[in-house]
mmCIF file of C-alpha atoms in Angstrom:
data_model
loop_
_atom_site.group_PDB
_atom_site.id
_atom_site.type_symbol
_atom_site.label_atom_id
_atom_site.label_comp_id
_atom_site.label_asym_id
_atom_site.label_seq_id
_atom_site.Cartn_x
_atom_site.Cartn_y
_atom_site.Cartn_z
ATOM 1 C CA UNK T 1 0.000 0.000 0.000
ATOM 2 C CA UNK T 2 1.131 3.110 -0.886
ATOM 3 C CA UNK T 3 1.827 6.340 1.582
ATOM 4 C CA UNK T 4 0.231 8.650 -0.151
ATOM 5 C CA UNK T 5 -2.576 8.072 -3.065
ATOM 6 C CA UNK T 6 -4.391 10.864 -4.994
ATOM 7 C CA UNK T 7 -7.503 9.202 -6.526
ATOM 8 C CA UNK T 8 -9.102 11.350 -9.870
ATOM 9 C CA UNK T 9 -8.613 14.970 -7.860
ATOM 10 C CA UNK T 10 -10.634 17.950 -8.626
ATOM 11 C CA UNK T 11 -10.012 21.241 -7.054
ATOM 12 C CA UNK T 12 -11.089 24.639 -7.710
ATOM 13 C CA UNK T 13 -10.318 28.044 -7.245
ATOM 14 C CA UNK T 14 -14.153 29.162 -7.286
ATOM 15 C CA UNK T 15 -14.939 28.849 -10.962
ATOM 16 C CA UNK T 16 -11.472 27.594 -11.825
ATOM 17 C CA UNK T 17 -10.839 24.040 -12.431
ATOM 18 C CA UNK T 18 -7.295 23.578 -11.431
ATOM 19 C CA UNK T 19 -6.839 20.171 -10.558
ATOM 20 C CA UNK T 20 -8.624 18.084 -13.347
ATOM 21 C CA UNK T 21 -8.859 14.202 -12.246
ATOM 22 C CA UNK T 22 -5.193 13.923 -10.815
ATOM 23 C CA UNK T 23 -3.955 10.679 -9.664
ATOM 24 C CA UNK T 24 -0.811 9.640 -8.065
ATOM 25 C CA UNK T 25 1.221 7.424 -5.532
ATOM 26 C CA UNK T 26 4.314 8.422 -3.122
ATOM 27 C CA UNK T 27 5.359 5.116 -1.545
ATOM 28 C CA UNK T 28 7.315 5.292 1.939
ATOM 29 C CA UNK T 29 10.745 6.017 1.797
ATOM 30 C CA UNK T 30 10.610 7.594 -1.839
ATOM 31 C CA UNK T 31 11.340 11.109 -3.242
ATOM 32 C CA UNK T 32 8.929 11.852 -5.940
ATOM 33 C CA UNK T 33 8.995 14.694 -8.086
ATOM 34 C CA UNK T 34 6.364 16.669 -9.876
ATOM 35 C CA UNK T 35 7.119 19.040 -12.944
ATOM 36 C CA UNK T 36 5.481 21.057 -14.823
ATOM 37 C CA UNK T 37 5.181 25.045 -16.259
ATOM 38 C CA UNK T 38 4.117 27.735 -14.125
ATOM 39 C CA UNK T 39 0.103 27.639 -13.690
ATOM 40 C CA UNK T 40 0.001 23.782 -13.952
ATOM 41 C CA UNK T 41 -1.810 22.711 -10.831
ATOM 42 C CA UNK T 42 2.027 22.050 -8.964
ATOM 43 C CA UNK T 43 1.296 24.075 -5.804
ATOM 44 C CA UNK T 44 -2.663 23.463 -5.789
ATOM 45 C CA UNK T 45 -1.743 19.487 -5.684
ATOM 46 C CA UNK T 46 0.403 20.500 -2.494
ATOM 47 C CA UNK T 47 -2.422 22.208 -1.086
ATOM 48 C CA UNK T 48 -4.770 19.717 -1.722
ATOM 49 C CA UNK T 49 -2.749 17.242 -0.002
ATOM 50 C CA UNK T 50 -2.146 19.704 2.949
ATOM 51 C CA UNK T 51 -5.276 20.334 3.460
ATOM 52 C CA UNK T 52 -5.306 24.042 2.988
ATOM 53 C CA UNK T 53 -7.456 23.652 -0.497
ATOM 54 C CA UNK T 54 -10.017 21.340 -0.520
ATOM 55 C CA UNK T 55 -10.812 18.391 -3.336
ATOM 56 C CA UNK T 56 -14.848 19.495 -5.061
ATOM 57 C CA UNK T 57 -14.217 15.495 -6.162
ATOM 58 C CA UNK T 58 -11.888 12.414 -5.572
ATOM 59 C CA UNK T 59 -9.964 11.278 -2.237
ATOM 60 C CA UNK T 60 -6.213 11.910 -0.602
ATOM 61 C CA UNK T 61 -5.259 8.558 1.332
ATOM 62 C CA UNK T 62 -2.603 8.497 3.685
ATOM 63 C CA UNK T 63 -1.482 5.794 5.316
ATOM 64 C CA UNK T 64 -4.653 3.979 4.154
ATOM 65 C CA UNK T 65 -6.953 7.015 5.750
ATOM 66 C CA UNK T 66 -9.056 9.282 3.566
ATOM 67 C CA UNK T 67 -8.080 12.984 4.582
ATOM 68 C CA UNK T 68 -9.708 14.840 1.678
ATOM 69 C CA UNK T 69 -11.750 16.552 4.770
ATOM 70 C CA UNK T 70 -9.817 16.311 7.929
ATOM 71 C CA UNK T 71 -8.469 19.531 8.745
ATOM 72 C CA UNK T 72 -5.038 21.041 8.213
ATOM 73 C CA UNK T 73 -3.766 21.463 11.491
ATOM 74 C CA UNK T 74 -4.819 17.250 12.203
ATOM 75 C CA UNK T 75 -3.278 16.559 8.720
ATOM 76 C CA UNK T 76 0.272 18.269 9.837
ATOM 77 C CA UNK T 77 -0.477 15.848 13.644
ATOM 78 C CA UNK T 78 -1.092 12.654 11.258
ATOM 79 C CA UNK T 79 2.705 13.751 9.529
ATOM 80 C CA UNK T 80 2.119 15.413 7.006
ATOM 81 C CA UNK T 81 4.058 18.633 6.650
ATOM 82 C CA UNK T 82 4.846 21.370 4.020
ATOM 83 C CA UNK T 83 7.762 23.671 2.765
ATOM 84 C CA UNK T 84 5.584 26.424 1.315
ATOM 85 C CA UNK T 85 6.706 28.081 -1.835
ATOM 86 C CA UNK T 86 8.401 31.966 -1.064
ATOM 87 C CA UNK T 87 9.379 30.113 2.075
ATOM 88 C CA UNK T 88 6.851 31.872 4.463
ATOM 89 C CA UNK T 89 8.781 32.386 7.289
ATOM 90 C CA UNK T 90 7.563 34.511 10.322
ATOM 91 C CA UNK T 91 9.596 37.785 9.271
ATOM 92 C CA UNK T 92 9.463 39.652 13.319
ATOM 93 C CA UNK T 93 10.353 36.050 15.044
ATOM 94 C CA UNK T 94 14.301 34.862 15.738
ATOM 95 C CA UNK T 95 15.455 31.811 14.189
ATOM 96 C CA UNK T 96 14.493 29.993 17.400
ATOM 97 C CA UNK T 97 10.686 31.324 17.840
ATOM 98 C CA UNK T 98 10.751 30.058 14.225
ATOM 99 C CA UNK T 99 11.289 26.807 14.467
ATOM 100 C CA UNK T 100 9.458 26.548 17.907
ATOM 101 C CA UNK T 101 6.369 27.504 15.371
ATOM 102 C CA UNK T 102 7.246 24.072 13.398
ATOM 103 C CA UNK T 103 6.344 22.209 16.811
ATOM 104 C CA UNK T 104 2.929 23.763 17.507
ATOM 105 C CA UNK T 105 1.254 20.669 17.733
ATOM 106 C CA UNK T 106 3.679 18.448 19.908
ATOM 107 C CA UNK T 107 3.931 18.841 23.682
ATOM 108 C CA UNK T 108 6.921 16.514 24.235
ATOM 109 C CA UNK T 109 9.593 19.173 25.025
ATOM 110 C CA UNK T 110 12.643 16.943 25.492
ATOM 111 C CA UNK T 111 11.967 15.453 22.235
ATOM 112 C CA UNK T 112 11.145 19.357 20.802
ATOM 113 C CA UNK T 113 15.046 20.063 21.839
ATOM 114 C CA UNK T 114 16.315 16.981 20.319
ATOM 115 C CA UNK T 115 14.498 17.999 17.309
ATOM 116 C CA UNK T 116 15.979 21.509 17.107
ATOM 117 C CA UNK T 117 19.286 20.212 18.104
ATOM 118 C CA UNK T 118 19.342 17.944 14.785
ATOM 119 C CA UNK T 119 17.799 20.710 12.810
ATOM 120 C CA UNK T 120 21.444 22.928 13.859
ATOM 121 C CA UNK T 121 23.069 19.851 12.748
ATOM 122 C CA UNK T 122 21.607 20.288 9.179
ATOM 123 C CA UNK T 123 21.740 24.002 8.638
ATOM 124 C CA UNK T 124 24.402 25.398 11.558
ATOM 125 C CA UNK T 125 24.141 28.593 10.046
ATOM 126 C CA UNK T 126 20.347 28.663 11.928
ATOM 127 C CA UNK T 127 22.586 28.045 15.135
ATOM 128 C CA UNK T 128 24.706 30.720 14.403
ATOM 129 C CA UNK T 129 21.684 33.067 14.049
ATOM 130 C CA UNK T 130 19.665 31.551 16.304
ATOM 131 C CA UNK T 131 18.297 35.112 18.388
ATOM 132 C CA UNK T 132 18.319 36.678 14.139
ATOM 133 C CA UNK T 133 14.665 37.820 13.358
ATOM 134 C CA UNK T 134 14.054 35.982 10.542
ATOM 135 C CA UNK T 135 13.431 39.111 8.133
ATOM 136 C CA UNK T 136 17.359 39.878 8.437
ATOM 137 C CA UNK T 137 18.549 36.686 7.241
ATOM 138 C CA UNK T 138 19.916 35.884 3.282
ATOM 139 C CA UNK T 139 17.674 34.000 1.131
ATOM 140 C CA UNK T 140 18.979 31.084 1.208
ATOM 141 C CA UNK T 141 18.914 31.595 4.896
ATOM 142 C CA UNK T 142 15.404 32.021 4.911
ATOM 143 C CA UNK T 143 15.083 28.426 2.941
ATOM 144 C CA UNK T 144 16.833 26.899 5.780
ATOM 145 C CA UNK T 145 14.552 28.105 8.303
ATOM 146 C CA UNK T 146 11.240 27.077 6.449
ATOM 147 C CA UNK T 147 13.043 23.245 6.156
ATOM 148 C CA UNK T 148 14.283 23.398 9.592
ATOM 149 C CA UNK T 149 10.794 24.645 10.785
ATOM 150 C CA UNK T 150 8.728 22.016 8.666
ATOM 151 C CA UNK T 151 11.251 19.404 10.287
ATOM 152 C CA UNK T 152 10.312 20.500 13.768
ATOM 153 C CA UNK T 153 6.818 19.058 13.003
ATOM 154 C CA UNK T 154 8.645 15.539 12.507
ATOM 155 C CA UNK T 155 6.704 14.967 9.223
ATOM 156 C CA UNK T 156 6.837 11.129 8.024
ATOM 157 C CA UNK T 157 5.960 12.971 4.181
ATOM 158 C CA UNK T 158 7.564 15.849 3.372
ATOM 159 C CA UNK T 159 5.854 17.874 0.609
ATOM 160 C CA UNK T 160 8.237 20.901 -0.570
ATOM 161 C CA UNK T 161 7.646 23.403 -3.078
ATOM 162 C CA UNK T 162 9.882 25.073 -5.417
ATOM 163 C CA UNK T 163 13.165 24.931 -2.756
ATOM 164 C CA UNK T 164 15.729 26.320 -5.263
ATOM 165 C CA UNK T 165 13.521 29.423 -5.882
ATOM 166 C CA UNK T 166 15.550 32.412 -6.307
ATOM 167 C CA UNK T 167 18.694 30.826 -4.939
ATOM 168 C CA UNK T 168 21.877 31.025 -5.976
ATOM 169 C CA UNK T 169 23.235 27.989 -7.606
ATOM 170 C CA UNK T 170 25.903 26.895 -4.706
ATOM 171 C CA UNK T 171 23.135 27.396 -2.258
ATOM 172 C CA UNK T 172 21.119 25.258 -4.448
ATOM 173 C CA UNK T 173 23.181 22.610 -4.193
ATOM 174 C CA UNK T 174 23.377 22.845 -0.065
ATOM 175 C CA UNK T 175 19.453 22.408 -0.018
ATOM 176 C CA UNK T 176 18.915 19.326 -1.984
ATOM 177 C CA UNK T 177 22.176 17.925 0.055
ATOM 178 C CA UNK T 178 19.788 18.234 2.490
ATOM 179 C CA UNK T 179 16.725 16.990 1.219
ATOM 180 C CA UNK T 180 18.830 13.685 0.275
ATOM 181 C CA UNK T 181 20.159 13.461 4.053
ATOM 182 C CA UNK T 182 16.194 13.887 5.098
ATOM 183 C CA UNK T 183 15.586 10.932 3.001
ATOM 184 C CA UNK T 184 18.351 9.071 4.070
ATOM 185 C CA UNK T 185 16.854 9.581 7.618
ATOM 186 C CA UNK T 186 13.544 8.044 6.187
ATOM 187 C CA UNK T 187 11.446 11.150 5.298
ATOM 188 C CA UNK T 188 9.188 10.623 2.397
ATOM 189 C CA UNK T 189 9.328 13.521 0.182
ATOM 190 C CA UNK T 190 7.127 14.810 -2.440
ATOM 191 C CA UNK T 191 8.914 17.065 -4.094
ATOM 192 C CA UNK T 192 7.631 20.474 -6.732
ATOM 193 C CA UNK T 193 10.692 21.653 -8.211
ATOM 194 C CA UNK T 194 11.184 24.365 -11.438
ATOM 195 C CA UNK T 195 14.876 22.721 -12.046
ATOM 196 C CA UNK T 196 14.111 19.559 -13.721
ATOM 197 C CA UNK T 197 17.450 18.487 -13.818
ATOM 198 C CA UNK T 198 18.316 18.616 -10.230
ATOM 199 C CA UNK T 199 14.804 17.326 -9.599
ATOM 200 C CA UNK T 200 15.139 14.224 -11.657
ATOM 201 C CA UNK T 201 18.613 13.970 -10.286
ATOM 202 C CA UNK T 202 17.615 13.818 -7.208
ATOM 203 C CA UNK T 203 14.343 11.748 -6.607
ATOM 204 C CA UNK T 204 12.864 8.361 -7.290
ATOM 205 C CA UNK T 205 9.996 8.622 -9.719
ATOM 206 C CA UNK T 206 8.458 11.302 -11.725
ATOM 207 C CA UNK T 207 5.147 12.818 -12.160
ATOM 208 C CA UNK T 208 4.946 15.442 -15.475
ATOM 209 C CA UNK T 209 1.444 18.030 -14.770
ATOM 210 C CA UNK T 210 -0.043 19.776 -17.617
ATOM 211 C CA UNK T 211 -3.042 21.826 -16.935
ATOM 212 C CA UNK T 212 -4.427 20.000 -13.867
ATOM 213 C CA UNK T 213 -3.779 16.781 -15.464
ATOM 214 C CA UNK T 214 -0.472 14.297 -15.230
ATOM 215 C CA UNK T 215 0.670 13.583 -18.612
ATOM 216 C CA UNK T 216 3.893 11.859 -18.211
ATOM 217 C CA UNK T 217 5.014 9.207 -15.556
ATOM 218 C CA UNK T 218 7.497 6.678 -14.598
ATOM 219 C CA UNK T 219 10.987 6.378 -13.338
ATOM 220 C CA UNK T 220 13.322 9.441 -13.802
ATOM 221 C CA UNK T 221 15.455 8.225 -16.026
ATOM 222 C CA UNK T 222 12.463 7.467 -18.291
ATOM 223 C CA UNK T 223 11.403 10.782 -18.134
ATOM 224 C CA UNK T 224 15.131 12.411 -18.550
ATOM 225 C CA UNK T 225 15.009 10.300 -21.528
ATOM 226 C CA UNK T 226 11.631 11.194 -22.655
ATOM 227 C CA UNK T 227 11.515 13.931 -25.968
ATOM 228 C CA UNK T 228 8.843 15.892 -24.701
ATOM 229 C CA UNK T 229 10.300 16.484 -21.285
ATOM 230 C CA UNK T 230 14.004 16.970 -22.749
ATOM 231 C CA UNK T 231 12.488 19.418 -24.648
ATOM 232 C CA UNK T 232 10.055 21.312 -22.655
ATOM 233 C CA UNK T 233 12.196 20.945 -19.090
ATOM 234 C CA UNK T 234 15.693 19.999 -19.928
ATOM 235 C CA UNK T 235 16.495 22.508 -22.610
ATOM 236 C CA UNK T 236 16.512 19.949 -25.317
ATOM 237 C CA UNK T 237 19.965 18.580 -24.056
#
């Protein structure tokens, strides 16, 4: 059974039908990666999944559970948790009242410092700028801090959109070193990613959205190998 199963999804923005029958799996343990243009559904399948947009038609099953209406706040308890896109960190809050926000719903405050502890082992530039407001901090800075605070939550599936965002390319680099180390560790991530070369680099399996609808699937080196994606994601190389 898999982790995570999207069954013929439809969500809408009011009249808008963004998500047009969307199925897919993320088994435990994997990274899977979805592509796709700007406007394709990427973010609104995150959503969906989170919670914070609701399906008008079809199911999300986790873990054998349908959650297409259990809240967002239970969703992040049951372990699922989210790297928003832009980051969305709290801008007037340090480094530390941060990631304290990533533990909202857990009241087991040994195992809250542990957590924070390993999350300085990851990214100990947070450590060093632990009492920062998180406004001040570099961009890639900022990245850190929305991982580190989604990892705070002790997610069992990771969803994280567009991480490389308007990152430099050595700081690119440094934040899927990381998401490989949080898989290592046994994270499931579900991954929304605008480099499609790093992406498919880096995960499992592939998922190709087009308009609310997946169009291409299957391992990545079928899809790194596949015309249409060389050509519409990979620069034609």
């Amino acid at each position: 059974m898999a982790m995570l199963e999207l069954h013929d999804v439809h969500t809408f923005y009011g009249n808008i039908h963004a998500l047009k029958g969307l199925s897919l799996t993320v088994d435990a343990g994997e990274i899977v990666t979805l592509i796709g243009a700007n406007g394709a559904g990427k973010s609104t399948t995150l959503r969906t999944i989170s919670g914070l947009q609701r399906p008008r038609m079809g199911k999300v099953i986790f873990e054998g559970a349908d959650i297409s209406r259990v809240p967002a706040s239970e969703i992040v308890r049951k372990g699922i948790v989210q790297v928003p896109e832009g980051r969305r960190i709290f801008a007037t809050l340090t480094v530390r009242e941060n990631l304290e926000m990533g533990a909202y719903t857990r009241d087991d405050k040994d195992e809250i410092a542990a957590t924070m502890a390993h999350v300085f082992e990851l990214f100990p530039r947070l450590k060093e700028r632990i009492k920062q407001t998180g406004g001040t901090l570099s961009g890639g800075e900022q990245q850190m801090l929305a991982v580190g605070r989604a990892l705070m939550a002790r997610p069992r599936l990771l969803l994280m959109d567009e991480p490389s965002m308007g990152l430099a390319p050595i700081l690119v680099e440094e934040i899927f070193s990381i998401i490989q180390e949080i898989s290592r560790e046994g994270v499931t991530i579900l991954l929304v990613e605008q480099n499609a070369h790093v992406a498919l680099s880096l995960a499992h399996r592939g998922y190709v959205l087009g308009t609310g609808k997946i169009t291409l699937q299957g391992s990545v080196e079928a899809l790194a190998n596949n015309p249409q994606v060389r050509a519409a994601y990979l620069g034609g190389v």
